[in-house]
PDB file of C-alpha atoms and ligand atoms in Angstrom:
ATOM      1  CA  UNK A 103      -0.862   9.141   3.580  1.00  0.00           C
ATOM      2  CA  UNK A 104      -3.710   9.753   6.024  1.00  0.00           C
ATOM      3  CA  UNK A 105      -4.756  12.834   4.062  1.00  0.00           C
ATOM      4  CA  UNK A 106      -4.442  10.980   0.732  1.00  0.00           C
ATOM      5  CA  UNK A 107      -6.673   8.140   1.943  1.00  0.00           C
ATOM      6  CA  UNK A 108      -9.207  10.565   3.428  1.00  0.00           C
ATOM      7  CA  UNK A 109      -9.468  12.365   0.091  1.00  0.00           C
ATOM      8  CA  UNK A 110     -10.006   9.136  -1.884  1.00  0.00           C
ATOM      9  CA  UNK A 111     -12.429   7.665   0.662  1.00  0.00           C
ATOM     10  CA  UNK A 112     -14.289  10.970   0.704  1.00  0.00           C
ATOM     11  CA  UNK A 113     -15.090  10.411  -2.999  1.00  0.00           C
ATOM     12  CA  UNK A 114     -15.950   6.701  -3.002  1.00  0.00           C
ATOM     13  CA  UNK A 115     -16.659   3.880  -0.600  1.00  0.00           C
ATOM     14  CA  UNK A 116     -15.249   1.291  -2.994  1.00  0.00           C
ATOM     15  CA  UNK A 117     -12.634  -0.959  -1.400  1.00  0.00           C
ATOM     16  CA  UNK A 118     -10.451  -2.056  -4.322  1.00  0.00           C
ATOM     17  CA  UNK A 119      -8.840  -5.497  -4.253  1.00  0.00           C
ATOM     18  CA  UNK A 120      -6.970  -5.172  -7.546  1.00  0.00           C
ATOM     19  CA  UNK A 121      -4.807  -2.329  -8.825  1.00  0.00           C
ATOM     20  CA  UNK A 122      -3.992  -1.647 -12.472  1.00  0.00           C
ATOM     21  CA  UNK A 123      -1.455   0.809 -13.888  1.00  0.00           C
ATOM     22  CA  UNK A 124      -2.062   1.782 -17.505  1.00  0.00           C
ATOM     23  CA  UNK A 125       0.968   2.795 -19.564  1.00  0.00           C
ATOM     24  CA  UNK A 126       1.486   5.118 -22.529  1.00  0.00           C
ATOM     25  CA  UNK A 127      -1.274   4.816 -25.090  1.00  0.00           C
ATOM     26  CA  UNK A 128      -2.972   2.059 -23.065  1.00  0.00           C
ATOM     27  CA  UNK A 129      -5.338   4.212 -21.004  1.00  0.00           C
ATOM     28  CA  UNK A 130      -8.439   2.941 -22.818  1.00  0.00           C
ATOM     29  CA  UNK A 131      -9.226   0.225 -20.268  1.00  0.00           C
ATOM     30  CA  UNK A 132     -10.225   2.889 -17.743  1.00  0.00           C
ATOM     31  CA  UNK A 133     -13.288   3.547 -19.921  1.00  0.00           C
ATOM     32  CA  UNK A 134     -14.505   0.008 -19.217  1.00  0.00           C
ATOM     33  CA  UNK A 135     -14.726   0.686 -15.470  1.00  0.00           C
ATOM     34  CA  UNK A 136     -18.333   0.675 -14.288  1.00  0.00           C
ATOM     35  CA  UNK A 137     -19.749   3.438 -12.117  1.00  0.00           C
ATOM     36  CA  UNK A 138     -16.302   5.028 -12.183  1.00  0.00           C
ATOM     37  CA  UNK A 139     -15.183   7.585  -9.647  1.00  0.00           C
ATOM     38  CA  UNK A 140     -12.416   9.479 -11.352  1.00  0.00           C
ATOM     39  CA  UNK A 141     -10.029  11.657  -9.337  1.00  0.00           C
ATOM     40  CA  UNK A 142      -7.422  13.826 -11.111  1.00  0.00           C
ATOM     41  CA  UNK A 143      -3.973  13.374  -9.557  1.00  0.00           C
ATOM     42  CA  UNK A 144      -3.912  17.148  -9.044  1.00  0.00           C
ATOM     43  CA  UNK A 145      -6.712  16.734  -6.486  1.00  0.00           C
ATOM     44  CA  UNK A 146      -4.986  13.997  -4.474  1.00  0.00           C
ATOM     45  CA  UNK A 147      -2.711  15.203  -1.654  1.00  0.00           C
ATOM     46  CA  UNK A 148       0.717  13.580  -1.826  1.00  0.00           C
ATOM     47  CA  UNK A 149       0.562  12.827  -5.551  1.00  0.00           C
ATOM     48  CA  UNK A 150       3.259  14.476  -7.675  1.00  0.00           C
ATOM     49  CA  UNK A 151       2.351  16.975 -10.341  1.00  0.00           C
ATOM     50  CA  UNK A 152       2.705  15.605 -13.872  1.00  0.00           C
ATOM     51  CA  UNK A 153       5.143  17.550 -16.023  1.00  0.00           C
ATOM     52  CA  UNK A 154       3.756  16.288 -19.328  1.00  0.00           C
ATOM     53  CA  UNK A 155       1.230  18.799 -20.649  1.00  0.00           C
ATOM     54  CA  UNK A 156      -2.168  17.265 -21.313  1.00  0.00           C
ATOM     55  CA  UNK A 157      -1.281  14.068 -19.428  1.00  0.00           C
ATOM     56  CA  UNK A 158      -2.384  15.081 -15.958  1.00  0.00           C
ATOM     57  CA  UNK A 159      -3.489  11.548 -15.110  1.00  0.00           C
ATOM     58  CA  UNK A 160      -6.251  10.320 -12.889  1.00  0.00           C
ATOM     59  CA  UNK A 161      -7.130   7.597 -10.460  1.00  0.00           C
ATOM     60  CA  UNK A 162     -10.261   5.683 -11.448  1.00  0.00           C
ATOM     61  CA  UNK A 163     -12.092   3.520  -8.895  1.00  0.00           C
ATOM     62  CA  UNK A 164     -14.961   1.233  -9.816  1.00  0.00           C
ATOM     63  CA  UNK A 165     -15.875  -2.272 -10.889  1.00  0.00           C
ATOM     64  CA  UNK A 166     -14.349  -4.229 -13.754  1.00  0.00           C
ATOM     65  CA  UNK A 167     -15.890  -7.625 -14.400  1.00  0.00           C
ATOM     66  CA  UNK A 168     -17.534  -7.317 -10.999  1.00  0.00           C
ATOM     67  CA  UNK A 169     -14.183  -6.839  -9.232  1.00  0.00           C
ATOM     68  CA  UNK A 170     -13.518  -3.635  -7.328  1.00  0.00           C
ATOM     69  CA  UNK A 171     -10.454  -2.045  -8.902  1.00  0.00           C
ATOM     70  CA  UNK A 172      -8.350   1.064  -8.698  1.00  0.00           C
ATOM     71  CA  UNK A 173      -6.869   2.075 -12.026  1.00  0.00           C
ATOM     72  CA  UNK A 174      -4.060   4.544 -12.618  1.00  0.00           C
ATOM     73  CA  UNK A 175      -4.644   6.241 -15.936  1.00  0.00           C
ATOM     74  CA  UNK A 176      -1.175   7.639 -16.477  1.00  0.00           C
ATOM     75  CA  UNK A 177       1.896   7.207 -14.294  1.00  0.00           C
ATOM     76  CA  UNK A 178       4.881   9.243 -13.127  1.00  0.00           C
ATOM     77  CA  UNK A 179       8.192   8.650 -14.890  1.00  0.00           C
ATOM     78  CA  UNK A 180      11.779   9.077 -13.767  1.00  0.00           C
ATOM     79  CA  UNK A 181      12.553  10.931 -17.014  1.00  0.00           C
ATOM     80  CA  UNK A 182      10.015  13.617 -16.108  1.00  0.00           C
ATOM     81  CA  UNK A 183      12.280  14.514 -13.216  1.00  0.00           C
ATOM     82  CA  UNK A 184      10.182  12.877 -10.505  1.00  0.00           C
ATOM     83  CA  UNK A 185      12.073  11.317  -7.652  1.00  0.00           C
ATOM     84  CA  UNK A 186      11.653   7.599  -7.123  1.00  0.00           C
ATOM     85  CA  UNK A 187       9.543   7.990  -3.970  1.00  0.00           C
ATOM     86  CA  UNK A 188       7.015  10.165  -5.818  1.00  0.00           C
ATOM     87  CA  UNK A 189       6.881   7.660  -8.686  1.00  0.00           C
ATOM     88  CA  UNK A 190       5.862   4.831  -6.337  1.00  0.00           C
ATOM     89  CA  UNK A 191       3.674   6.792  -3.900  1.00  0.00           C
ATOM     90  CA  UNK A 192       0.460   5.752  -5.749  1.00  0.00           C
ATOM     91  CA  UNK A 193       1.492   2.098  -5.380  1.00  0.00           C
ATOM     92  CA  UNK A 194       1.733   2.524  -1.603  1.00  0.00           C
ATOM     93  CA  UNK A 195      -1.650   4.253  -1.670  1.00  0.00           C
ATOM     94  CA  UNK A 196      -3.147   1.283  -3.524  1.00  0.00           C
ATOM     95  CA  UNK A 197      -1.716  -1.092  -0.916  1.00  0.00           C
ATOM     96  CA  UNK A 198      -3.147   1.085   1.871  1.00  0.00           C
ATOM     97  CA  UNK A 199      -6.558   1.005   0.142  1.00  0.00           C
ATOM     98  CA  UNK A 200      -6.516  -2.801   0.476  1.00  0.00           C
ATOM     99  CA  UNK A 201      -5.283  -3.857  -2.969  1.00  0.00           C
ATOM    100  CA  UNK A 202      -3.770  -7.380  -2.951  1.00  0.00           C
ATOM    101  CA  UNK A 203      -2.837  -7.813  -6.607  1.00  0.00           C
ATOM    102  CA  UNK A 204      -1.187  -5.235  -8.820  1.00  0.00           C
ATOM    103  CA  UNK A 205      -1.039  -5.450 -12.605  1.00  0.00           C
ATOM    104  CA  UNK A 206       1.204  -2.982 -14.414  1.00  0.00           C
ATOM    105  CA  UNK A 207       1.270  -2.293 -18.139  1.00  0.00           C
ATOM    106  CA  UNK A 208       3.692  -0.394 -20.318  1.00  0.00           C
ATOM    107  CA  UNK A 209       4.739   0.347 -23.859  1.00  0.00           C
ATOM    108  CA  UNK A 210       8.128  -1.154 -24.676  1.00  0.00           C
ATOM    109  CA  UNK A 211      10.586  -1.560 -27.516  1.00  0.00           C
ATOM    110  CA  UNK A 212      11.215  -5.085 -28.765  1.00  0.00           C
ATOM    111  CA  UNK A 213      14.824  -6.178 -28.221  1.00  0.00           C
ATOM    112  CA  UNK A 214      14.304  -9.898 -28.882  1.00  0.00           C
ATOM    113  CA  UNK A 215      14.124 -10.602 -32.599  1.00  0.00           C
ATOM    114  CA  UNK A 216      11.150 -12.929 -32.233  1.00  0.00           C
ATOM    115  CA  UNK A 217       8.983 -10.021 -31.050  1.00  0.00           C
ATOM    116  CA  UNK A 218       7.104  -7.729 -33.373  1.00  0.00           C
ATOM    117  CA  UNK A 219       5.159  -4.492 -32.900  1.00  0.00           C
ATOM    118  CA  UNK A 220       1.700  -5.164 -31.461  1.00  0.00           C
ATOM    119  CA  UNK A 221       2.852  -8.252 -29.520  1.00  0.00           C
ATOM    120  CA  UNK A 222       2.100  -8.565 -25.804  1.00  0.00           C
ATOM    121  CA  UNK A 223       4.826  -9.792 -23.443  1.00  0.00           C
ATOM    122  CA  UNK A 224       4.382 -10.937 -19.859  1.00  0.00           C
ATOM    123  CA  UNK A 225       7.387  -9.692 -17.901  1.00  0.00           C
ATOM    124  CA  UNK A 226       9.086 -12.621 -16.150  1.00  0.00           C
ATOM    125  CA  UNK A 227      11.938 -10.599 -14.692  1.00  0.00           C
ATOM    126  CA  UNK A 228      13.693  -7.262 -15.080  1.00  0.00           C
ATOM    127  CA  UNK A 229      17.101  -5.665 -15.395  1.00  0.00           C
ATOM    128  CA  UNK A 230      17.265  -2.253 -13.753  1.00  0.00           C
ATOM    129  CA  UNK A 231      19.666  -0.052 -15.702  1.00  0.00           C
ATOM    130  CA  UNK A 232      17.980   3.244 -14.930  1.00  0.00           C
ATOM    131  CA  UNK A 233      19.885   3.917 -11.740  1.00  0.00           C
ATOM    132  CA  UNK A 234      16.696   4.422  -9.730  1.00  0.00           C
ATOM    133  CA  UNK A 235      15.485   2.474  -6.741  1.00  0.00           C
ATOM    134  CA  UNK A 236      12.505   3.780  -4.770  1.00  0.00           C
ATOM    135  CA  UNK A 237      13.731   2.135  -1.563  1.00  0.00           C
ATOM    136  CA  UNK A 238      16.900   4.240  -1.290  1.00  0.00           C
ATOM    137  CA  UNK A 239      16.742   6.225   1.940  1.00  0.00           C
ATOM    138  CA  UNK A 240      15.473   5.374   5.407  1.00  0.00           C
ATOM    139  CA  UNK A 241      13.374   2.198   5.484  1.00  0.00           C
ATOM    140  CA  UNK A 242       9.947   2.064   7.067  1.00  0.00           C
ATOM    141  CA  UNK A 243       9.993  -1.399   8.688  1.00  0.00           C
ATOM    142  CA  UNK A 244       6.205  -1.326   8.949  1.00  0.00           C
ATOM    143  CA  UNK A 245       5.957  -1.151   5.160  1.00  0.00           C
ATOM    144  CA  UNK A 246       8.545  -3.819   4.384  1.00  0.00           C
ATOM    145  CA  UNK A 247      12.066  -5.122   4.950  1.00  0.00           C
ATOM    146  CA  UNK A 248      15.273  -3.150   4.379  1.00  0.00           C
ATOM    147  CA  UNK A 249      16.518  -5.704   1.831  1.00  0.00           C
ATOM    148  CA  UNK A 250      13.466  -7.120   0.057  1.00  0.00           C
ATOM    149  CA  UNK A 251      13.801 -10.289  -2.018  1.00  0.00           C
ATOM    150  CA  UNK A 252      12.992  -9.933  -5.731  1.00  0.00           C
ATOM    151  CA  UNK A 253      13.259 -13.611  -6.680  1.00  0.00           C
ATOM    152  CA  UNK A 254       9.516 -13.753  -7.333  1.00  0.00           C
ATOM    153  CA  UNK A 255       9.092 -10.042  -8.130  1.00  0.00           C
ATOM    154  CA  UNK A 256       6.763 -11.001 -10.973  1.00  0.00           C
ATOM    155  CA  UNK A 257       4.551 -13.407  -9.053  1.00  0.00           C
ATOM    156  CA  UNK A 258       4.615 -16.879 -10.648  1.00  0.00           C
ATOM    157  CA  UNK A 259       0.989 -17.696  -9.739  1.00  0.00           C
ATOM    158  CA  UNK A 260      -0.188 -14.349 -11.071  1.00  0.00           C
ATOM    159  CA  UNK A 261       1.725 -14.958 -14.335  1.00  0.00           C
ATOM    160  CA  UNK A 262       0.108 -18.390 -14.641  1.00  0.00           C
ATOM    161  CA  UNK A 263      -3.296 -16.762 -14.161  1.00  0.00           C
ATOM    162  CA  UNK A 264      -2.507 -14.308 -16.993  1.00  0.00           C
ATOM    163  CA  UNK A 265      -1.405 -17.179 -19.256  1.00  0.00           C
ATOM    164  CA  UNK A 266      -4.628 -19.028 -18.536  1.00  0.00           C
ATOM    165  CA  UNK A 267      -6.768 -15.931 -19.242  1.00  0.00           C
ATOM    166  CA  UNK A 268      -4.901 -15.377 -22.541  1.00  0.00           C
ATOM    167  CA  UNK A 269      -5.334 -19.031 -23.533  1.00  0.00           C
ATOM    168  CA  UNK A 270      -9.083 -18.844 -22.957  1.00  0.00           C
ATOM    169  CA  UNK A 271      -9.265 -15.726 -25.138  1.00  0.00           C
ATOM    170  CA  UNK A 272      -6.872 -17.137 -27.794  1.00  0.00           C
ATOM    171  CA  UNK A 273      -4.573 -14.123 -27.325  1.00  0.00           C
ATOM    172  CA  UNK A 274      -0.938 -15.034 -28.052  1.00  0.00           C
ATOM    173  CA  UNK A 275       1.459 -13.995 -25.301  1.00  0.00           C
ATOM    174  CA  UNK A 276       5.233 -13.804 -25.172  1.00  0.00           C
ATOM    175  CA  UNK A 277       7.272 -13.986 -21.993  1.00  0.00           C
ATOM    176  CA  UNK A 278      10.552 -12.210 -21.372  1.00  0.00           C
ATOM    177  CA  UNK A 279      12.887  -9.933 -19.480  1.00  0.00           C
ATOM    178  CA  UNK A 280      12.252  -6.164 -19.381  1.00  0.00           C
ATOM    179  CA  UNK A 281      15.173  -3.776 -19.159  1.00  0.00           C
ATOM    180  CA  UNK A 282      14.523  -0.323 -17.746  1.00  0.00           C
ATOM    181  CA  UNK A 283      16.560   2.549 -19.141  1.00  0.00           C
ATOM    182  CA  UNK A 284      16.137   6.090 -17.863  1.00  0.00           C
ATOM    183  CA  UNK A 285      15.101   7.730 -21.139  1.00  0.00           C
ATOM    184  CA  UNK A 286      13.778  10.091 -22.302  1.00  0.00           C
ATOM    185  CA  UNK A 287      16.001   9.616 -25.354  1.00  0.00           C
ATOM    186  CA  UNK A 288      15.454   6.256 -26.953  1.00  0.00           C
ATOM    187  CA  UNK A 289      18.433   3.895 -26.765  1.00  0.00           C
ATOM    188  CA  UNK A 290      21.273   3.746 -29.269  1.00  0.00           C
ATOM    189  CA  UNK A 291      21.692   0.658 -31.478  1.00  0.00           C
ATOM    190  CA  UNK A 292      24.827  -0.236 -29.454  1.00  0.00           C
ATOM    191  CA  UNK A 293      22.823  -0.075 -26.216  1.00  0.00           C
ATOM    192  CA  UNK A 294      20.193  -2.364 -27.728  1.00  0.00           C
ATOM    193  CA  UNK A 295      22.888  -4.893 -28.748  1.00  0.00           C
ATOM    194  CA  UNK A 296      24.205  -4.676 -25.169  1.00  0.00           C
ATOM    195  CA  UNK A 297      20.716  -5.263 -23.737  1.00  0.00           C
ATOM    196  CA  UNK A 298      20.241  -8.298 -25.968  1.00  0.00           C
ATOM    197  CA  UNK A 299      23.605  -9.700 -24.851  1.00  0.00           C
ATOM    198  CA  UNK A 300      22.526  -9.148 -21.229  1.00  0.00           C
ATOM    199  CA  UNK A 301      19.381 -11.198 -21.757  1.00  0.00           C
ATOM    200  CA  UNK A 302      16.752  -8.490 -22.205  1.00  0.00           C
ATOM    201  CA  UNK A 303      13.789  -9.075 -24.516  1.00  0.00           C
ATOM    202  CA  UNK A 304      12.134  -5.650 -24.215  1.00  0.00           C
ATOM    203  CA  UNK A 305      13.174  -2.158 -23.156  1.00  0.00           C
ATOM    204  CA  UNK A 306      11.246   0.692 -21.596  1.00  0.00           C
ATOM    205  CA  UNK A 307      11.374   3.667 -19.274  1.00  0.00           C
ATOM    206  CA  UNK A 308       8.976   2.687 -16.475  1.00  0.00           C
ATOM    207  CA  UNK A 309       7.485  -0.104 -14.333  1.00  0.00           C
ATOM    208  CA  UNK A 310      10.630  -1.241 -12.479  1.00  0.00           C
ATOM    209  CA  UNK A 311      10.343   1.320  -9.611  1.00  0.00           C
ATOM    210  CA  UNK A 312       6.678   0.405  -9.118  1.00  0.00           C
ATOM    211  CA  UNK A 313       7.449  -3.328  -9.128  1.00  0.00           C
ATOM    212  CA  UNK A 314      10.163  -2.858  -6.494  1.00  0.00           C
ATOM    213  CA  UNK A 315       7.889  -0.801  -4.242  1.00  0.00           C
ATOM    214  CA  UNK A 316       4.959  -3.191  -4.727  1.00  0.00           C
ATOM    215  CA  UNK A 317       7.098  -6.164  -3.699  1.00  0.00           C
ATOM    216  CA  UNK A 318       8.404  -4.211  -0.725  1.00  0.00           C
ATOM    217  CA  UNK A 319       4.881  -3.704   0.575  1.00  0.00           C
ATOM    218  CA  UNK A 320       3.800  -7.277  -0.136  1.00  0.00           C
ATOM    219  CA  UNK A 321       1.633  -6.930  -3.244  1.00  0.00           C
ATOM    220  CA  UNK A 322       1.468  -9.877  -5.650  1.00  0.00           C
ATOM    221  CA  UNK A 323       2.646  -8.159  -8.814  1.00  0.00           C
ATOM    222  CA  UNK A 324       2.609  -8.841 -12.543  1.00  0.00           C
ATOM    223  CA  UNK A 325       3.333  -6.723 -15.595  1.00  0.00           C
ATOM    224  CA  UNK A 326       2.588  -6.877 -19.303  1.00  0.00           C
ATOM    225  CA  UNK A 327       4.435  -4.963 -22.021  1.00  0.00           C
ATOM    226  CA  UNK A 328       2.855  -3.938 -25.269  1.00  0.00           C
ATOM    227  CA  UNK A 329       5.648  -4.061 -27.840  1.00  0.00           C
ATOM    228  CA  UNK A 330       5.014  -0.819 -29.690  1.00  0.00           C
ATOM    229  CA  UNK A 331       8.149  -0.734 -31.853  1.00  0.00           C
ATOM    230  CA  UNK A 332      11.317  -2.639 -32.536  1.00  0.00           C
ATOM    231  CA  UNK A 333      14.147  -1.166 -30.461  1.00  0.00           C
ATOM    232  CA  UNK A 334      16.760   1.098 -32.030  1.00  0.00           C
ATOM    233  CA  UNK A 335      18.939  -0.258 -34.828  1.00  0.00           C
ATOM    234  CA  UNK A 336      16.797  -3.313 -35.641  1.00  0.00           C
ATOM    235  CA  UNK A 337      14.773  -1.697 -38.425  1.00  0.00           C
ATOM    236  CA  UNK A 338      16.136   0.958 -40.787  1.00  0.00           C
ATOM    237  CA  UNK A 339      13.757   3.739 -39.688  1.00  0.00           C
ATOM    238  CA  UNK A 340      14.178   6.062 -36.675  1.00  0.00           C
ATOM    239  CA  UNK A 341      12.080   5.667 -33.499  1.00  0.00           C
ATOM    240  CA  UNK A 342       9.292   8.117 -32.719  1.00  0.00           C
ATOM    241  CA  UNK A 343       6.886   8.627 -29.837  1.00  0.00           C
ATOM    242  CA  UNK A 344       4.181   8.709 -32.498  1.00  0.00           C
ATOM    243  CA  UNK A 345       4.925   5.110 -33.528  1.00  0.00           C
ATOM    244  CA  UNK A 346       4.747   4.096 -29.849  1.00  0.00           C
ATOM    245  CA  UNK A 347       1.334   5.736 -29.411  1.00  0.00           C
ATOM    246  CA  UNK A 348      -0.057   4.464 -32.732  1.00  0.00           C
ATOM    247  CA  UNK A 349       0.895   0.836 -32.123  1.00  0.00           C
ATOM    248  CA  UNK A 350      -0.473   1.113 -28.570  1.00  0.00           C
ATOM    249  CA  UNK A 351      -3.756   2.234 -30.109  1.00  0.00           C
ATOM    250  CA  UNK A 352      -3.759  -0.699 -32.586  1.00  0.00           C
ATOM    251  CA  UNK A 353      -3.203  -3.207 -29.770  1.00  0.00           C
ATOM    252  CA  UNK A 354      -5.791  -1.527 -27.553  1.00  0.00           C
ATOM    253  CA  UNK A 355      -8.670  -3.895 -28.267  1.00  0.00           C
ATOM    254  CA  UNK A 356      -6.580  -7.033 -27.673  1.00  0.00           C
ATOM    255  CA  UNK A 357      -4.976  -5.541 -24.577  1.00  0.00           C
ATOM    256  CA  UNK A 358      -8.306  -4.451 -23.086  1.00  0.00           C
ATOM    257  CA  UNK A 359      -9.772  -7.908 -23.740  1.00  0.00           C
ATOM    258  CA  UNK A 360      -6.820  -9.549 -21.991  1.00  0.00           C
ATOM    259  CA  UNK A 361      -6.890  -7.188 -18.988  1.00  0.00           C
ATOM    260  CA  UNK A 362     -10.614  -7.819 -18.533  1.00  0.00           C
ATOM    261  CA  UNK A 363      -9.971 -11.565 -18.716  1.00  0.00           C
ATOM    262  CA  UNK A 364      -7.244 -11.264 -16.092  1.00  0.00           C
ATOM    263  CA  UNK A 365      -9.486  -9.240 -13.768  1.00  0.00           C
ATOM    264  CA  UNK A 366     -12.272 -11.778 -14.253  1.00  0.00           C
ATOM    265  CA  UNK A 367      -9.850 -14.559 -13.246  1.00  0.00           C
ATOM    266  CA  UNK A 368      -8.779 -12.555 -10.188  1.00  0.00           C
ATOM    267  CA  UNK A 369     -12.452 -12.214  -9.250  1.00  0.00           C
ATOM    268  CA  UNK A 370     -12.998 -15.981  -9.592  1.00  0.00           C
ATOM    269  CA  UNK A 371      -9.929 -16.698  -7.518  1.00  0.00           C
ATOM    270  CA  UNK A 372     -11.016 -14.305  -4.761  1.00  0.00           C
ATOM    271  CA  UNK A 373     -14.497 -15.796  -4.567  1.00  0.00           C
ATOM    272  CA  UNK A 374     -13.323 -19.431  -4.487  1.00  0.00           C
TER     273      UNK A 374
HETATM  274  N1  HPA B 630      12.766   2.227 -25.798  1.00  0.00           N
HETATM  275  C1  HPA B 630      12.459   2.655 -24.585  1.00  0.00           C
HETATM  276  N2  HPA B 630      11.202   2.842 -24.164  1.00  0.00           N
HETATM  277  C2  HPA B 630      10.219   2.558 -25.036  1.00  0.00           C
HETATM  278  C3  HPA B 630      10.470   2.104 -26.326  1.00  0.00           C
HETATM  279  C4  HPA B 630      11.827   1.920 -26.732  1.00  0.00           C
HETATM  280  O1  HPA B 630      12.134   1.510 -27.864  1.00  0.00           O
HETATM  281  N3  HPA B 630       9.275   1.926 -26.922  1.00  0.00           N
HETATM  282  C5  HPA B 630       8.323   2.257 -25.999  1.00  0.00           C
HETATM  283  N4  HPA B 630       8.893   2.644 -24.864  1.00  0.00           N
END
């Protein structure tokens, strides 16, 4: 960690207060960062190596709406073969850099029938069906407790702040429960019916490990899903990664607007 922080601080003196993780097809926000210092993950000691060709990923530090932020453009997934500790290492780095609030984004399949592709959903809670937990193994008591509470894993005040930002921008928002599956195959129609019966509204292959680690180290955390497709078996056509990326691209403008509004609200809150 010492080496990681030295490398990042050797590139920029920015002390970020907010962290943002951009999911599949949602990387565009990083382009809005002012005076960005962009560090490829491959140049950061301790960061895993991405296995997805062309998606190396980078850490972008700079100002958004006048708020010092650190943005992850690309994340590490369980389905790539990364172990859970590697997946959440960047979250611990953000906390060590001084980040207080963490906002995660992802692309997700709509399980709830009131959702449609292009909708945005604030995650109120999750169901972890991926069989991964980044806290398995020895616990570092200085980072957080052995048995962290997840009752308010998606911070209620932070969610209210997102709702308020969306209202001001007239961006409709859904709220719901996100189920994490391991992937990389999409779910079967029977699995989607099971998830709906369990109370899930959206399904994806990320975010949950990061949320657990962020709560463990005391970050106020929130997450927003971009519904990129209806989950398996709802519509007659098969699911493709292309549909996920294309819908992400269509929602990009709305999503970027909302994220900027949220960061602006964080800035106001910090200065009041
Ligand atoms: N299932 C799982 N992960 C996803 C989906 C889906 O339908 N869409 C985007 N990420």
